[in-house]
mmCIF file of C-alpha atoms in Angstrom:
data_model
loop_
_atom_site.group_PDB
_atom_site.id
_atom_site.type_symbol
_atom_site.label_atom_id
_atom_site.label_comp_id
_atom_site.label_asym_id
_atom_site.label_seq_id
_atom_site.Cartn_x
_atom_site.Cartn_y
_atom_site.Cartn_z
ATOM 1 C CA UNK A 1 -0.027 0.064 -0.011
ATOM 2 C CA UNK A 2 1.592 3.277 -1.056
ATOM 3 C CA UNK A 3 0.265 6.465 0.600
ATOM 4 C CA UNK A 4 1.008 10.115 -0.585
ATOM 5 C CA UNK A 5 0.560 13.520 1.082
ATOM 6 C CA UNK A 6 0.021 16.443 -1.266
ATOM 7 C CA UNK A 7 -0.374 20.126 -0.605
ATOM 8 C CA UNK A 8 -1.549 21.513 -3.804
ATOM 9 C CA UNK A 9 0.449 19.703 -6.426
ATOM 10 C CA UNK A 10 3.574 19.443 -4.254
ATOM 11 C CA UNK A 11 4.093 15.783 -2.884
ATOM 12 C CA UNK A 12 5.096 16.569 0.862
ATOM 13 C CA UNK A 13 5.509 12.964 2.040
ATOM 14 C CA UNK A 14 4.888 9.420 0.816
ATOM 15 C CA UNK A 15 4.941 5.830 2.670
ATOM 16 C CA UNK A 16 5.155 2.227 1.840
ATOM 17 C CA UNK A 17 3.240 -0.175 3.995
ATOM 18 C CA UNK A 18 2.231 -3.700 3.851
ATOM 19 C CA UNK A 19 -0.882 -4.683 2.605
ATOM 20 C CA UNK A 20 -2.419 -6.711 5.288
ATOM 21 C CA UNK A 21 -6.022 -8.248 4.438
ATOM 22 C CA UNK A 22 -6.679 -8.733 8.247
ATOM 23 C CA UNK A 23 -5.944 -5.075 9.252
ATOM 24 C CA UNK A 24 -8.940 -3.066 10.531
ATOM 25 C CA UNK A 25 -10.105 0.303 9.863
ATOM 26 C CA UNK A 26 -8.998 1.267 13.411
ATOM 27 C CA UNK A 27 -5.376 -0.421 12.825
ATOM 28 C CA UNK A 28 -5.194 1.637 9.668
ATOM 29 C CA UNK A 29 -6.548 4.510 11.579
ATOM 30 C CA UNK A 30 -3.947 4.450 14.032
ATOM 31 C CA UNK A 31 -1.270 4.057 11.370
ATOM 32 C CA UNK A 32 -2.265 6.928 9.339
ATOM 33 C CA UNK A 33 -2.556 9.172 12.152
ATOM 34 C CA UNK A 34 0.899 8.240 13.315
ATOM 35 C CA UNK A 35 2.247 9.042 9.820
ATOM 36 C CA UNK A 36 0.387 12.640 9.733
ATOM 37 C CA UNK A 37 1.663 13.512 13.273
ATOM 38 C CA UNK A 38 5.376 12.833 11.958
ATOM 39 C CA UNK A 39 4.543 15.785 9.543
ATOM 40 C CA UNK A 40 3.018 17.916 12.409
ATOM 41 C CA UNK A 41 -0.447 17.345 10.991
ATOM 42 C CA UNK A 42 -3.563 16.338 12.608
ATOM 43 C CA UNK A 43 -6.166 14.114 10.884
ATOM 44 C CA UNK A 44 -8.864 17.069 10.420
ATOM 45 C CA UNK A 45 -6.315 18.936 8.514
ATOM 46 C CA UNK A 46 -6.853 16.602 5.341
ATOM 47 C CA UNK A 47 -9.173 17.980 2.693
ATOM 48 C CA UNK A 48 -9.746 14.939 0.562
ATOM 49 C CA UNK A 49 -8.816 11.418 -0.267
ATOM 50 C CA UNK A 50 -8.534 9.687 -3.111
ATOM 51 C CA UNK A 51 -8.099 5.859 -3.478
ATOM 52 C CA UNK A 52 -7.230 3.619 -6.323
ATOM 53 C CA UNK A 53 -7.304 -0.395 -5.137
ATOM 54 C CA UNK A 54 -7.046 -3.815 -6.954
ATOM 55 C CA UNK A 55 -7.573 -5.474 -3.879
ATOM 56 C CA UNK A 56 -11.205 -5.558 -3.086
ATOM 57 C CA UNK A 57 -10.874 -7.119 0.265
ATOM 58 C CA UNK A 58 -9.081 -4.057 1.631
ATOM 59 C CA UNK A 59 -11.512 -1.516 0.488
ATOM 60 C CA UNK A 60 -14.026 -1.689 3.182
ATOM 61 C CA UNK A 61 -11.220 -1.054 5.973
ATOM 62 C CA UNK A 62 -9.598 1.735 4.086
ATOM 63 C CA UNK A 63 -13.095 3.370 3.334
ATOM 64 C CA UNK A 64 -14.096 3.202 7.039
ATOM 65 C CA UNK A 65 -10.427 4.620 8.120
ATOM 66 C CA UNK A 66 -11.033 7.579 6.011
ATOM 67 C CA UNK A 67 -14.339 8.428 6.838
ATOM 68 C CA UNK A 68 -13.912 7.791 10.638
ATOM 69 C CA UNK A 69 -10.254 9.138 11.207
ATOM 70 C CA UNK A 70 -9.928 11.612 8.341
ATOM 71 C CA UNK A 71 -13.543 12.838 8.182
ATOM 72 C CA UNK A 72 -13.440 12.425 4.207
ATOM 73 C CA UNK A 73 -15.659 10.186 2.133
ATOM 74 C CA UNK A 74 -12.983 9.032 -0.131
ATOM 75 C CA UNK A 75 -12.929 9.520 -4.018
ATOM 76 C CA UNK A 76 -12.737 5.855 -5.256
ATOM 77 C CA UNK A 77 -11.262 5.731 -8.750
ATOM 78 C CA UNK A 78 -13.981 3.741 -11.057
ATOM 79 C CA UNK A 79 -16.742 4.046 -13.354
ATOM 80 C CA UNK A 80 -18.321 7.255 -13.259
ATOM 81 C CA UNK A 81 -15.407 9.461 -11.964
ATOM 82 C CA UNK A 82 -14.167 12.141 -14.149
ATOM 83 C CA UNK A 83 -10.688 11.257 -15.298
ATOM 84 C CA UNK A 84 -10.401 13.500 -18.546
ATOM 85 C CA UNK A 85 -9.258 10.148 -20.441
ATOM 86 C CA UNK A 86 -10.912 8.462 -23.066
ATOM 87 C CA UNK A 87 -11.453 4.586 -22.344
ATOM 88 C CA UNK A 88 -11.402 2.287 -25.359
ATOM 89 C CA UNK A 89 -11.289 -0.997 -23.482
ATOM 90 C CA UNK A 90 -13.716 -3.820 -24.687
ATOM 91 C CA UNK A 91 -15.249 -3.504 -21.217
ATOM 92 C CA UNK A 92 -14.312 0.018 -19.575
ATOM 93 C CA UNK A 93 -15.241 -1.402 -16.283
ATOM 94 C CA UNK A 94 -12.325 -3.933 -16.293
ATOM 95 C CA UNK A 95 -9.787 -1.265 -16.819
ATOM 96 C CA UNK A 96 -7.597 -1.156 -13.473
ATOM 97 C CA UNK A 97 -7.947 1.809 -11.433
ATOM 98 C CA UNK A 98 -4.182 2.093 -11.024
ATOM 99 C CA UNK A 99 -3.696 1.835 -14.628
ATOM 100 C CA UNK A 100 -6.074 4.666 -15.201
ATOM 101 C CA UNK A 101 -4.431 6.911 -12.602
ATOM 102 C CA UNK A 102 -1.142 6.060 -14.228
ATOM 103 C CA UNK A 103 -2.559 7.235 -17.521
ATOM 104 C CA UNK A 104 -3.870 10.384 -16.281
ATOM 105 C CA UNK A 105 -0.643 11.284 -14.798
ATOM 106 C CA UNK A 106 1.693 10.460 -17.630
ATOM 107 C CA UNK A 107 -0.480 12.537 -20.130
ATOM 108 C CA UNK A 108 -0.286 15.590 -17.879
ATOM 109 C CA UNK A 109 3.522 15.211 -17.417
ATOM 110 C CA UNK A 110 4.729 13.836 -20.646
ATOM 111 C CA UNK A 111 1.880 14.321 -23.346
ATOM 112 C CA UNK A 112 0.524 11.651 -25.324
ATOM 113 C CA UNK A 113 1.068 8.976 -27.038
ATOM 114 C CA UNK A 114 2.801 7.221 -24.104
ATOM 115 C CA UNK A 115 3.094 3.795 -22.638
ATOM 116 C CA UNK A 116 3.550 3.315 -18.956
ATOM 117 C CA UNK A 117 5.274 0.212 -17.583
ATOM 118 C CA UNK A 118 4.330 -0.385 -13.843
ATOM 119 C CA UNK A 119 6.628 -2.646 -11.882
ATOM 120 C CA UNK A 120 4.168 -3.812 -9.390
ATOM 121 C CA UNK A 121 2.747 -7.089 -8.165
ATOM 122 C CA UNK A 122 1.825 -7.400 -11.776
ATOM 123 C CA UNK A 123 3.895 -5.777 -14.483
ATOM 124 C CA UNK A 124 1.628 -3.829 -16.519
ATOM 125 C CA UNK A 125 1.899 -1.905 -19.901
ATOM 126 C CA UNK A 126 -0.695 0.695 -20.186
ATOM 127 C CA UNK A 127 -1.085 2.466 -23.632
ATOM 128 C CA UNK A 128 -2.203 5.514 -24.643
ATOM 129 C CA UNK A 129 -2.734 6.787 -28.010
ATOM 130 C CA UNK A 130 -2.173 10.251 -29.637
ATOM 131 C CA UNK A 131 -5.937 11.193 -28.935
ATOM 132 C CA UNK A 132 -5.454 10.643 -25.001
ATOM 133 C CA UNK A 133 -7.379 7.479 -25.137
ATOM 134 C CA UNK A 134 -6.463 4.416 -23.170
ATOM 135 C CA UNK A 135 -6.481 1.779 -25.863
ATOM 136 C CA UNK A 136 -5.139 -1.247 -23.728
ATOM 137 C CA UNK A 137 -2.057 -2.868 -22.666
ATOM 138 C CA UNK A 138 -0.342 -5.840 -21.118
ATOM 139 C CA UNK A 139 -0.476 -7.731 -18.167
ATOM 140 C CA UNK A 140 2.258 -9.941 -17.117
ATOM 141 C CA UNK A 141 3.812 -11.517 -13.843
ATOM 142 C CA UNK A 142 5.690 -9.244 -11.758
ATOM 143 C CA UNK A 143 9.242 -9.633 -10.545
ATOM 144 C CA UNK A 144 8.317 -10.741 -7.060
ATOM 145 C CA UNK A 145 5.787 -13.034 -8.132
ATOM 146 C CA UNK A 146 7.996 -14.591 -10.385
ATOM 147 C CA UNK A 147 10.830 -14.677 -7.947
ATOM 148 C CA UNK A 148 8.724 -16.257 -5.225
ATOM 149 C CA UNK A 149 7.543 -19.051 -7.810
ATOM 150 C CA UNK A 150 11.137 -19.800 -8.335
ATOM 151 C CA UNK A 151 11.991 -20.128 -4.706
ATOM 152 C CA UNK A 152 9.096 -22.210 -3.998
ATOM 153 C CA UNK A 153 9.310 -24.456 -6.758
ATOM 154 C CA UNK A 154 13.130 -24.961 -6.895
ATOM 155 C CA UNK A 155 13.766 -25.842 -3.211
ATOM 156 C CA UNK A 156 17.459 -25.819 -3.625
ATOM 157 C CA UNK A 157 17.553 -22.196 -4.819
ATOM 158 C CA UNK A 158 18.086 -19.443 -2.225
ATOM 159 C CA UNK A 159 16.064 -16.172 -1.595
ATOM 160 C CA UNK A 160 17.950 -13.225 -3.210
ATOM 161 C CA UNK A 161 18.043 -9.687 -2.991
ATOM 162 C CA UNK A 162 16.624 -8.353 -6.315
ATOM 163 C CA UNK A 163 19.415 -6.031 -7.312
ATOM 164 C CA UNK A 164 21.718 -5.920 -10.629
ATOM 165 C CA UNK A 165 24.424 -8.573 -10.718
ATOM 166 C CA UNK A 166 28.215 -7.614 -11.718
ATOM 167 C CA UNK A 167 27.722 -9.332 -14.864
ATOM 168 C CA UNK A 168 25.017 -11.085 -17.211
ATOM 169 C CA UNK A 169 26.860 -14.284 -16.820
ATOM 170 C CA UNK A 170 26.280 -15.400 -13.195
ATOM 171 C CA UNK A 171 29.386 -16.711 -11.432
ATOM 172 C CA UNK A 172 27.253 -18.379 -8.744
ATOM 173 C CA UNK A 173 23.858 -19.362 -8.159
ATOM 174 C CA UNK A 174 22.625 -16.048 -6.549
ATOM 175 C CA UNK A 175 24.175 -13.654 -9.356
ATOM 176 C CA UNK A 176 22.744 -16.300 -11.907
ATOM 177 C CA UNK A 177 19.435 -15.802 -10.233
ATOM 178 C CA UNK A 178 19.817 -12.052 -10.025
ATOM 179 C CA UNK A 179 20.804 -11.921 -13.951
ATOM 180 C CA UNK A 180 17.622 -14.017 -14.961
ATOM 181 C CA UNK A 181 15.224 -11.598 -13.033
ATOM 182 C CA UNK A 182 16.957 -8.528 -13.987
ATOM 183 C CA UNK A 183 17.963 -8.727 -17.343
ATOM 184 C CA UNK A 184 15.136 -11.095 -18.297
ATOM 185 C CA UNK A 185 12.589 -8.659 -17.323
ATOM 186 C CA UNK A 186 14.532 -5.724 -19.074
ATOM 187 C CA UNK A 187 14.440 -8.039 -22.270
ATOM 188 C CA UNK A 188 10.674 -8.598 -21.760
ATOM 189 C CA UNK A 189 9.841 -5.039 -21.425
ATOM 190 C CA UNK A 190 11.884 -4.123 -24.684
ATOM 191 C CA UNK A 191 10.525 -7.046 -26.468
ATOM 192 C CA UNK A 192 6.759 -6.015 -25.498
ATOM 193 C CA UNK A 193 7.535 -2.309 -26.151
ATOM 194 C CA UNK A 194 8.781 -2.922 -29.660
ATOM 195 C CA UNK A 195 5.548 -4.953 -30.325
ATOM 196 C CA UNK A 196 3.310 -2.349 -29.209
ATOM 197 C CA UNK A 197 5.110 0.314 -31.335
ATOM 198 C CA UNK A 198 5.025 -1.760 -34.429
ATOM 199 C CA UNK A 199 1.265 -2.455 -33.720
ATOM 200 C CA UNK A 200 0.831 1.337 -33.226
ATOM 201 C CA UNK A 201 2.935 2.314 -36.217
ATOM 202 C CA UNK A 202 4.984 4.598 -34.450
ATOM 203 C CA UNK A 203 7.336 5.490 -31.848
ATOM 204 C CA UNK A 204 6.123 6.451 -28.158
ATOM 205 C CA UNK A 205 7.512 7.638 -24.895
ATOM 206 C CA UNK A 206 8.006 4.875 -22.308
ATOM 207 C CA UNK A 207 7.673 5.772 -18.759
ATOM 208 C CA UNK A 208 8.272 3.329 -15.943
ATOM 209 C CA UNK A 209 6.991 3.581 -12.448
ATOM 210 C CA UNK A 210 6.787 0.844 -9.478
ATOM 211 C CA UNK A 211 8.592 -0.341 -6.623
ATOM 212 C CA UNK A 212 11.309 -2.304 -8.746
ATOM 213 C CA UNK A 213 11.250 0.292 -11.812
ATOM 214 C CA UNK A 214 14.853 1.808 -10.774
ATOM 215 C CA UNK A 215 16.118 -2.072 -10.706
ATOM 216 C CA UNK A 216 15.267 -2.996 -14.326
ATOM 217 C CA UNK A 217 14.902 0.426 -16.247
ATOM 218 C CA UNK A 218 18.729 1.023 -16.209
ATOM 219 C CA UNK A 219 19.077 -1.876 -18.442
ATOM 220 C CA UNK A 220 16.269 -1.527 -20.846
ATOM 221 C CA UNK A 221 16.633 -0.043 -24.268
ATOM 222 C CA UNK A 222 13.198 1.448 -24.569
ATOM 223 C CA UNK A 223 12.417 3.012 -20.987
ATOM 224 C CA UNK A 224 13.059 6.659 -21.285
ATOM 225 C CA UNK A 225 12.353 7.703 -17.729
ATOM 226 C CA UNK A 226 11.350 6.287 -14.440
ATOM 227 C CA UNK A 227 8.528 8.295 -12.486
ATOM 228 C CA UNK A 228 8.248 6.724 -9.187
ATOM 229 C CA UNK A 229 5.161 8.906 -7.852
ATOM 230 C CA UNK A 230 3.068 8.437 -11.086
ATOM 231 C CA UNK A 231 0.374 6.746 -9.707
ATOM 232 C CA UNK A 232 0.237 9.071 -6.644
ATOM 233 C CA UNK A 233 0.247 12.069 -9.134
ATOM 234 C CA UNK A 234 -2.555 10.385 -10.840
ATOM 235 C CA UNK A 235 -4.838 10.224 -7.939
ATOM 236 C CA UNK A 236 -4.231 13.745 -6.986
ATOM 237 C CA UNK A 237 -5.122 15.138 -10.643
ATOM 238 C CA UNK A 238 -8.185 12.761 -10.332
ATOM 239 C CA UNK A 239 -9.286 14.227 -7.139
ATOM 240 C CA UNK A 240 -8.885 17.573 -8.234
ATOM 241 C CA UNK A 241 -10.992 17.105 -11.529
ATOM 242 C CA UNK A 242 -13.859 15.724 -9.255
ATOM 243 C CA UNK A 243 -13.459 18.175 -6.366
ATOM 244 C CA UNK A 244 -16.424 20.488 -7.527
ATOM 245 C CA UNK A 245 -18.517 17.600 -8.625
ATOM 246 C CA UNK A 246 -18.811 15.878 -5.032
#
């Protein structure tokens, strides 16, 4: 779970906490209250809350926390929310709210067309055409999912830190695994991006975001820039666009 604290368009603070499915609204409230107090703020000083979630089981607790502790009915990114983004998915309701937030922020910051690669639990590619329309993308297993599957299925392989090895050719088990994950995903990104560009018939800007973007992006030939706060900025922009309508 990633949280950001904005004043206007300025990101004052950001935090990453584990997504614990059993965590209650009160537990989340105590957590968020403590984080705000670290910044010298009280709960009542928050003017609004914007949420994007692809984990439905935690949404009730997050919504209740927002209402009870922050005194704000949260804006939940989903159907019916003003985004300024045209959605050309076969079923627009299936478009992930995190991908919508990424697309909105990328258009604002980098223009269109653009492709956003999000290195999250799943690795997603979000494609926005020159008309600022979300036309679809790609969903693939994320790096951590792939690494965890490798550890579970091959019992003799150790758990490793996800970092760049000293060379592509690993000299031991750990660096061999690191090479497979880092360079393997960099190659996957480049291969998919080139196919997307061929399908669109043009080159596009490629922006990376997500927790492991910094690990893979330096070894990709197609990623132009890493924007670690793209999703948070997208949530801020969407909240601003809906502020007067709520």
